[in-house]
Amino acid sequence: MHYNCLIIDDEVPLAESTAEYFNLFDVTAAYVFDSNSALQFLDENTTDLILLDINLGQISGFTLCKKLRELTQIPILFISARSSDDDILIALNIGGDDYIQKPYSLSILLAKVKAVLKRIPKNTSMHTDLYTFHNVTIDYKLQKVTVGGQELRLKAMEYKLLCYLIQHKNRIISKEELFEKVWGDSITGDGTLNVHIRHIREKIEENPNEPRFIKTIWGTGYLFEEG
């Protein structure tokens, strides 16, 4: 079964109430209370996004996040009462996409989750779970990218950016559109975008300095050109 959100939190009443609230507002949500249950759940189901607590007993949220990043690039939002800068930096550096401190407002959390869900490429727009060009394959269901059969380690934002360019292939996409639709932030700098594009090219292009697929349209933006 597919869900919009999986909540992984050992605070049982909080996890239950959060999932119930999300479901009331058409964000399908499920919950589990520890890391092993989360891995079993994901073996049997799919989800668009994960809300992940840090304190989960024997296997912490940090450890689980590292494991999940070996399997998928779906967005992971940490939810935790821990507020130190070290905890926040660790969460973001190991693959977390955001860090939300407890106690949280259910309405604010729902708004954050909906904002992330809007930016996730939809499989239905691709008409397939797989997309292949040259020797690159994207598995939208598992959110994995392989080149020549070898899995790439794309960061979450790199994956989102690549998918957006492919969704709108053979069309020039302005930098402003990428800032708004991929980052959800109209003030993201050109430097940040350029670095992400360069990293993607280094991973999928045979010659990143003379890209075959992701073309720069000087003064405007980028073009994913197939064929």
PDB file of C-alpha atoms in Angstrom:
ATOM      1  CA  MET A   1       0.000   0.000   0.000  1.00  0.00           C
ATOM      2  CA  HIS A   2       1.144   3.568  -0.670  1.00  0.00           C
ATOM      3  CA  TYR A   3       1.087   6.406   1.860  1.00  0.00           C
ATOM      4  CA  ASN A   4       1.968  10.077   1.631  1.00  0.00           C
ATOM      5  CA  CYS A   5       3.729  10.043   4.998  1.00  0.00           C
ATOM      6  CA  LEU A   6       5.274   7.512   7.375  1.00  0.00           C
ATOM      7  CA  ILE A   7       5.753   8.679  10.977  1.00  0.00           C
ATOM      8  CA  ILE A   8       8.507   6.887  12.919  1.00  0.00           C
ATOM      9  CA  ASP A   9       8.258   7.915  16.571  1.00  0.00           C
ATOM     10  CA  ASP A  10       8.386   6.007  19.849  1.00  0.00           C
ATOM     11  CA  GLU A  11       5.961   8.468  21.482  1.00  0.00           C
ATOM     12  CA  VAL A  12       2.898   6.363  20.723  1.00  0.00           C
ATOM     13  CA  PRO A  13       0.119   8.913  21.490  1.00  0.00           C
ATOM     14  CA  LEU A  14       1.927  11.631  19.509  1.00  0.00           C
ATOM     15  CA  ALA A  15       2.498   9.394  16.490  1.00  0.00           C
ATOM     16  CA  GLU A  16      -1.128   8.252  16.532  1.00  0.00           C
ATOM     17  CA  SER A  17      -2.554  11.756  16.899  1.00  0.00           C
ATOM     18  CA  THR A  18      -0.286  13.154  14.168  1.00  0.00           C
ATOM     19  CA  ALA A  19      -1.279  10.417  11.722  1.00  0.00           C
ATOM     20  CA  GLU A  20      -4.950  10.867  12.571  1.00  0.00           C
ATOM     21  CA  TYR A  21      -4.698  14.629  11.995  1.00  0.00           C
ATOM     22  CA  PHE A  22      -2.922  14.188   8.659  1.00  0.00           C
ATOM     23  CA  ASN A  23      -5.521  11.705   7.445  1.00  0.00           C
ATOM     24  CA  LEU A  24      -8.283  14.219   8.222  1.00  0.00           C
ATOM     25  CA  PHE A  25      -6.674  16.601   5.749  1.00  0.00           C
ATOM     26  CA  ASP A  26      -6.167  14.095   2.910  1.00  0.00           C
ATOM     27  CA  VAL A  27      -2.521  13.318   3.650  1.00  0.00           C
ATOM     28  CA  THR A  28      -2.509   9.552   4.017  1.00  0.00           C
ATOM     29  CA  ALA A  29      -0.313   8.660   6.977  1.00  0.00           C
ATOM     30  CA  ALA A  30       0.848   5.571   8.826  1.00  0.00           C
ATOM     31  CA  TYR A  31       3.045   5.207  11.904  1.00  0.00           C
ATOM     32  CA  VAL A  32       5.496   2.804  13.521  1.00  0.00           C
ATOM     33  CA  PHE A  33       7.353   3.058  16.803  1.00  0.00           C
ATOM     34  CA  ASP A  34      10.890   1.770  16.160  1.00  0.00           C
ATOM     35  CA  SER A  35      13.510   1.351  13.449  1.00  0.00           C
ATOM     36  CA  ASN A  36      13.012  -2.360  12.795  1.00  0.00           C
ATOM     37  CA  SER A  37       9.270  -1.868  12.355  1.00  0.00           C
ATOM     38  CA  ALA A  38      10.005   0.998   9.962  1.00  0.00           C
ATOM     39  CA  LEU A  39      12.231  -1.167   7.765  1.00  0.00           C
ATOM     40  CA  GLN A  40       9.637  -3.949   7.744  1.00  0.00           C
ATOM     41  CA  PHE A  41       6.909  -1.428   6.880  1.00  0.00           C
ATOM     42  CA  LEU A  42       8.942  -0.108   3.955  1.00  0.00           C
ATOM     43  CA  ASP A  43       9.524  -3.643   2.681  1.00  0.00           C
ATOM     44  CA  GLU A  44       5.769  -4.028   2.357  1.00  0.00           C
ATOM     45  CA  ASN A  45       4.613  -0.478   1.561  1.00  0.00           C
ATOM     46  CA  THR A  46       5.763   2.752  -0.084  1.00  0.00           C
ATOM     47  CA  THR A  47       5.656   6.345   1.127  1.00  0.00           C
ATOM     48  CA  ASP A  48       6.378   9.790  -0.298  1.00  0.00           C
ATOM     49  CA  LEU A  49       7.913  11.220   2.873  1.00  0.00           C
ATOM     50  CA  ILE A  50       9.178  10.171   6.305  1.00  0.00           C
ATOM     51  CA  LEU A  51       8.900  11.970   9.647  1.00  0.00           C
ATOM     52  CA  LEU A  52      11.683  10.525  11.800  1.00  0.00           C
ATOM     53  CA  ASP A  53      12.352  10.871  15.516  1.00  0.00           C
ATOM     54  CA  ILE A  54      15.915  10.540  16.823  1.00  0.00           C
ATOM     55  CA  ASN A  55      15.287   8.622  20.050  1.00  0.00           C
ATOM     56  CA  LEU A  56      13.955   5.250  18.957  1.00  0.00           C
ATOM     57  CA  GLY A  57      15.486   2.819  21.418  1.00  0.00           C
ATOM     58  CA  GLN A  58      18.228   0.421  20.325  1.00  0.00           C
ATOM     59  CA  ILE A  59      18.499   1.735  16.754  1.00  0.00           C
ATOM     60  CA  SER A  60      18.435   5.539  16.737  1.00  0.00           C
ATOM     61  CA  GLY A  61      16.862   7.749  14.115  1.00  0.00           C
ATOM     62  CA  PHE A  62      20.350   8.792  13.038  1.00  0.00           C
ATOM     63  CA  THR A  63      21.323   5.177  12.333  1.00  0.00           C
ATOM     64  CA  LEU A  64      18.034   4.511  10.578  1.00  0.00           C
ATOM     65  CA  CYS A  65      18.450   7.599   8.404  1.00  0.00           C
ATOM     66  CA  LYS A  66      21.869   6.388   7.233  1.00  0.00           C
ATOM     67  CA  LYS A  67      20.363   3.006   6.407  1.00  0.00           C
ATOM     68  CA  LEU A  68      17.437   4.548   4.532  1.00  0.00           C
ATOM     69  CA  ARG A  69      19.764   6.731   2.495  1.00  0.00           C
ATOM     70  CA  GLU A  70      21.356   3.532   1.170  1.00  0.00           C
ATOM     71  CA  LEU A  71      17.923   2.488  -0.074  1.00  0.00           C
ATOM     72  CA  THR A  72      16.046   5.613  -1.120  1.00  0.00           C
ATOM     73  CA  GLN A  73      16.188   9.373  -1.595  1.00  0.00           C
ATOM     74  CA  ILE A  74      12.654  10.117  -0.359  1.00  0.00           C
ATOM     75  CA  PRO A  75      12.507  13.230   1.856  1.00  0.00           C
ATOM     76  CA  ILE A  76      13.243  12.639   5.543  1.00  0.00           C
ATOM     77  CA  LEU A  77      12.130  15.285   8.036  1.00  0.00           C
ATOM     78  CA  PHE A  78      13.521  14.821  11.530  1.00  0.00           C
ATOM     79  CA  ILE A  79      11.135  15.513  14.427  1.00  0.00           C
ATOM     80  CA  SER A  80      12.792  15.669  17.827  1.00  0.00           C
ATOM     81  CA  ALA A  81      12.778  17.356  21.219  1.00  0.00           C
ATOM     82  CA  ARG A  82      16.562  17.564  21.003  1.00  0.00           C
ATOM     83  CA  SER A  83      17.520  21.125  20.177  1.00  0.00           C
ATOM     84  CA  SER A  84      21.318  21.300  20.160  1.00  0.00           C
ATOM     85  CA  ASP A  85      23.089  22.610  17.070  1.00  0.00           C
ATOM     86  CA  ASP A  86      25.110  19.379  16.947  1.00  0.00           C
ATOM     87  CA  ASP A  87      21.967  17.242  16.660  1.00  0.00           C
ATOM     88  CA  ILE A  88      20.552  19.466  13.925  1.00  0.00           C
ATOM     89  CA  LEU A  89      23.809  19.440  11.946  1.00  0.00           C
ATOM     90  CA  ILE A  90      24.168  15.668  12.242  1.00  0.00           C
ATOM     91  CA  ALA A  91      20.579  15.157  11.053  1.00  0.00           C
ATOM     92  CA  LEU A  92      21.062  17.349   8.000  1.00  0.00           C
ATOM     93  CA  ASN A  93      24.534  16.041   7.158  1.00  0.00           C
ATOM     94  CA  ILE A  94      23.501  12.373   7.144  1.00  0.00           C
ATOM     95  CA  GLY A  95      20.625  12.932   4.733  1.00  0.00           C
ATOM     96  CA  GLY A  96      17.804  14.673   6.569  1.00  0.00           C
ATOM     97  CA  ASP A  97      15.954  17.293   4.543  1.00  0.00           C
ATOM     98  CA  ASP A  98      14.653  19.313   7.493  1.00  0.00           C
ATOM     99  CA  TYR A  99      14.664  19.353  11.300  1.00  0.00           C
ATOM    100  CA  ILE A 100      11.474  20.156  13.215  1.00  0.00           C
ATOM    101  CA  GLN A 101      11.631  20.557  16.979  1.00  0.00           C
ATOM    102  CA  LYS A 102       9.050  19.183  19.377  1.00  0.00           C
ATOM    103  CA  PRO A 103       6.604  20.204  20.624  1.00  0.00           C
ATOM    104  CA  TYR A 104       5.252  21.071  17.216  1.00  0.00           C
ATOM    105  CA  SER A 105       1.963  22.515  16.061  1.00  0.00           C
ATOM    106  CA  LEU A 106       0.055  19.923  14.055  1.00  0.00           C
ATOM    107  CA  SER A 107      -1.183  22.577  11.639  1.00  0.00           C
ATOM    108  CA  ILE A 108       2.328  23.935  11.013  1.00  0.00           C
ATOM    109  CA  LEU A 109       3.754  20.423  10.620  1.00  0.00           C
ATOM    110  CA  LEU A 110       1.001  19.542   8.146  1.00  0.00           C
ATOM    111  CA  ALA A 111       1.771  22.688   6.146  1.00  0.00           C
ATOM    112  CA  LYS A 112       5.473  21.760   5.985  1.00  0.00           C
ATOM    113  CA  VAL A 113       4.636  18.219   4.900  1.00  0.00           C
ATOM    114  CA  LYS A 114       2.230  19.421   2.198  1.00  0.00           C
ATOM    115  CA  ALA A 115       4.859  21.841   0.891  1.00  0.00           C
ATOM    116  CA  VAL A 116       7.359  18.994   0.531  1.00  0.00           C
ATOM    117  CA  LEU A 117       4.788  16.702  -1.089  1.00  0.00           C
ATOM    118  CA  LYS A 118       4.028  19.358  -3.722  1.00  0.00           C
ATOM    119  CA  ARG A 119       7.668  19.373  -4.787  1.00  0.00           C
ATOM    120  CA  ILE A 120       7.977  15.613  -5.151  1.00  0.00           C
ATOM    121  CA  PRO A 121       7.885  14.445  -8.791  1.00  0.00           C
ATOM    122  CA  LYS A 122       4.714  12.481  -9.424  1.00  0.00           C
ATOM    123  CA  ASN A 123       5.043   9.064 -11.052  1.00  0.00           C
ATOM    124  CA  THR A 124       1.763   9.561 -12.876  1.00  0.00           C
ATOM    125  CA  SER A 125       3.234  12.400 -14.903  1.00  0.00           C
ATOM    126  CA  MET A 126       5.884  10.039 -16.173  1.00  0.00           C
ATOM    127  CA  HIS A 127       3.373   7.290 -17.059  1.00  0.00           C
ATOM    128  CA  THR A 128       5.837   4.718 -15.695  1.00  0.00           C
ATOM    129  CA  ASP A 129       7.841   3.851 -12.608  1.00  0.00           C
ATOM    130  CA  LEU A 130      11.031   3.730 -14.678  1.00  0.00           C
ATOM    131  CA  TYR A 131      12.637   6.239 -16.993  1.00  0.00           C
ATOM    132  CA  THR A 132      15.785   5.468 -18.982  1.00  0.00           C
ATOM    133  CA  PHE A 133      18.020   7.601 -21.157  1.00  0.00           C
ATOM    134  CA  HIS A 134      21.373   6.459 -22.505  1.00  0.00           C
ATOM    135  CA  ASN A 135      22.751   4.274 -19.658  1.00  0.00           C
ATOM    136  CA  VAL A 136      20.884   6.113 -16.884  1.00  0.00           C
ATOM    137  CA  THR A 137      17.748   4.684 -15.252  1.00  0.00           C
ATOM    138  CA  ILE A 138      15.517   6.420 -12.720  1.00  0.00           C
ATOM    139  CA  ASP A 139      13.236   4.275 -10.569  1.00  0.00           C
ATOM    140  CA  TYR A 140      10.579   6.726  -9.384  1.00  0.00           C
ATOM    141  CA  LYS A 141       8.950   4.227  -7.059  1.00  0.00           C
ATOM    142  CA  LEU A 142      12.183   3.547  -5.159  1.00  0.00           C
ATOM    143  CA  GLN A 143      13.620   6.998  -5.944  1.00  0.00           C
ATOM    144  CA  LYS A 144      16.901   5.497  -7.123  1.00  0.00           C
ATOM    145  CA  VAL A 145      19.149   6.443 -10.019  1.00  0.00           C
ATOM    146  CA  THR A 146      21.571   4.007 -11.657  1.00  0.00           C
ATOM    147  CA  VAL A 147      24.232   4.545 -14.316  1.00  0.00           C
ATOM    148  CA  GLY A 148      25.332   1.449 -16.160  1.00  0.00           C
ATOM    149  CA  GLY A 149      23.618  -0.645 -13.493  1.00  0.00           C
ATOM    150  CA  GLN A 150      25.521   1.024 -10.639  1.00  0.00           C
ATOM    151  CA  GLU A 151      23.447   2.991  -8.135  1.00  0.00           C
ATOM    152  CA  LEU A 152      24.279   6.681  -7.767  1.00  0.00           C
ATOM    153  CA  ARG A 153      24.471   8.426  -4.411  1.00  0.00           C
ATOM    154  CA  LEU A 154      22.445  11.507  -5.266  1.00  0.00           C
ATOM    155  CA  LYS A 155      21.532  13.980  -2.563  1.00  0.00           C
ATOM    156  CA  ALA A 156      17.800  14.549  -2.125  1.00  0.00           C
ATOM    157  CA  MET A 157      17.871  17.982  -3.781  1.00  0.00           C
ATOM    158  CA  GLU A 158      19.973  16.666  -6.674  1.00  0.00           C
ATOM    159  CA  TYR A 159      17.406  13.932  -7.236  1.00  0.00           C
ATOM    160  CA  LYS A 160      14.504  16.416  -7.159  1.00  0.00           C
ATOM    161  CA  LEU A 161      16.297  18.728  -9.564  1.00  0.00           C
ATOM    162  CA  LEU A 162      17.116  15.948 -12.028  1.00  0.00           C
ATOM    163  CA  CYS A 163      13.530  14.673 -11.960  1.00  0.00           C
ATOM    164  CA  TYR A 164      12.124  18.148 -12.552  1.00  0.00           C
ATOM    165  CA  LEU A 165      14.401  18.727 -15.536  1.00  0.00           C
ATOM    166  CA  ILE A 166      13.371  15.352 -16.985  1.00  0.00           C
ATOM    167  CA  GLN A 167       9.669  15.999 -16.373  1.00  0.00           C
ATOM    168  CA  HIS A 168      10.036  19.126 -18.485  1.00  0.00           C
ATOM    169  CA  LYS A 169      12.528  17.759 -20.992  1.00  0.00           C
ATOM    170  CA  ASN A 170      13.180  19.578 -24.263  1.00  0.00           C
ATOM    171  CA  ARG A 171      11.954  22.831 -22.699  1.00  0.00           C
ATOM    172  CA  ILE A 172      14.135  25.681 -21.459  1.00  0.00           C
ATOM    173  CA  ILE A 173      13.547  26.066 -17.715  1.00  0.00           C
ATOM    174  CA  SER A 174      14.443  29.361 -16.104  1.00  0.00           C
ATOM    175  CA  LYS A 175      16.473  29.539 -12.920  1.00  0.00           C
ATOM    176  CA  GLU A 176      13.553  31.303 -11.255  1.00  0.00           C
ATOM    177  CA  GLU A 177      11.257  28.369 -12.047  1.00  0.00           C
ATOM    178  CA  LEU A 178      13.754  25.908 -10.579  1.00  0.00           C
ATOM    179  CA  PHE A 179      14.111  27.988  -7.418  1.00  0.00           C
ATOM    180  CA  GLU A 180      10.337  28.117  -6.981  1.00  0.00           C
ATOM    181  CA  LYS A 181       9.349  24.597  -8.031  1.00  0.00           C
ATOM    182  CA  VAL A 182      12.302  22.552  -6.747  1.00  0.00           C
ATOM    183  CA  TRP A 183      13.540  24.506  -3.752  1.00  0.00           C
ATOM    184  CA  GLY A 184      10.249  26.225  -2.941  1.00  0.00           C
ATOM    185  CA  ASP A 185      12.358  29.308  -2.277  1.00  0.00           C
ATOM    186  CA  SER A 186      12.512  32.192  -4.739  1.00  0.00           C
ATOM    187  CA  ILE A 187      15.640  33.685  -3.141  1.00  0.00           C
ATOM    188  CA  THR A 188      17.927  30.666  -3.564  1.00  0.00           C
ATOM    189  CA  GLY A 189      21.184  31.881  -5.102  1.00  0.00           C
ATOM    190  CA  ASP A 190      22.573  31.083  -8.533  1.00  0.00           C
ATOM    191  CA  GLY A 191      25.656  29.593  -6.912  1.00  0.00           C
ATOM    192  CA  THR A 192      23.631  26.926  -5.094  1.00  0.00           C
ATOM    193  CA  LEU A 193      21.852  25.932  -8.304  1.00  0.00           C
ATOM    194  CA  ASN A 194      25.073  25.865 -10.309  1.00  0.00           C
ATOM    195  CA  VAL A 195      26.767  23.586  -7.775  1.00  0.00           C
ATOM    196  CA  HIS A 196      23.852  21.122  -7.842  1.00  0.00           C
ATOM    197  CA  ILE A 197      23.822  21.081 -11.652  1.00  0.00           C
ATOM    198  CA  ARG A 198      27.582  20.479 -11.736  1.00  0.00           C
ATOM    199  CA  HIS A 199      27.307  17.587  -9.283  1.00  0.00           C
ATOM    200  CA  ILE A 200      24.518  15.967 -11.311  1.00  0.00           C
ATOM    201  CA  ARG A 201      26.530  16.301 -14.513  1.00  0.00           C
ATOM    202  CA  GLU A 202      29.565  14.739 -12.855  1.00  0.00           C
ATOM    203  CA  LYS A 203      27.430  11.730 -11.965  1.00  0.00           C
ATOM    204  CA  ILE A 204      25.437  11.151 -15.158  1.00  0.00           C
ATOM    205  CA  GLU A 205      27.339  12.763 -18.050  1.00  0.00           C
ATOM    206  CA  GLU A 206      30.208  10.991 -19.798  1.00  0.00           C
ATOM    207  CA  ASN A 207      31.924  14.369 -20.190  1.00  0.00           C
ATOM    208  CA  PRO A 208      30.580  16.868 -17.608  1.00  0.00           C
ATOM    209  CA  ASN A 209      32.437  19.713 -19.325  1.00  0.00           C
ATOM    210  CA  GLU A 210      30.563  19.030 -22.560  1.00  0.00           C
ATOM    211  CA  PRO A 211      27.196  17.798 -21.279  1.00  0.00           C
ATOM    212  CA  ARG A 212      25.043  15.780 -23.615  1.00  0.00           C
ATOM    213  CA  PHE A 213      21.816  15.944 -21.624  1.00  0.00           C
ATOM    214  CA  ILE A 214      21.740  18.882 -19.187  1.00  0.00           C
ATOM    215  CA  LYS A 215      22.487  21.962 -21.266  1.00  0.00           C
ATOM    216  CA  THR A 216      23.117  25.458 -19.934  1.00  0.00           C
ATOM    217  CA  ILE A 217      21.142  28.183 -21.685  1.00  0.00           C
ATOM    218  CA  TRP A 218      23.260  31.191 -20.827  1.00  0.00           C
ATOM    219  CA  GLY A 219      21.410  34.015 -19.147  1.00  0.00           C
ATOM    220  CA  THR A 220      18.213  31.983 -18.908  1.00  0.00           C
ATOM    221  CA  GLY A 221      18.440  28.584 -17.248  1.00  0.00           C
ATOM    222  CA  TYR A 222      18.790  24.934 -18.235  1.00  0.00           C
ATOM    223  CA  LEU A 223      17.472  22.424 -20.731  1.00  0.00           C
ATOM    224  CA  PHE A 224      17.288  18.642 -20.419  1.00  0.00           C
ATOM    225  CA  GLU A 225      17.692  17.499 -23.988  1.00  0.00           C
ATOM    226  CA  GLU A 226      16.959  13.912 -24.903  1.00  0.00           C
ATOM    227  CA  GLY A 227      17.906  12.351 -28.183  1.00  0.00           C
TER     228      GLY A 227
END
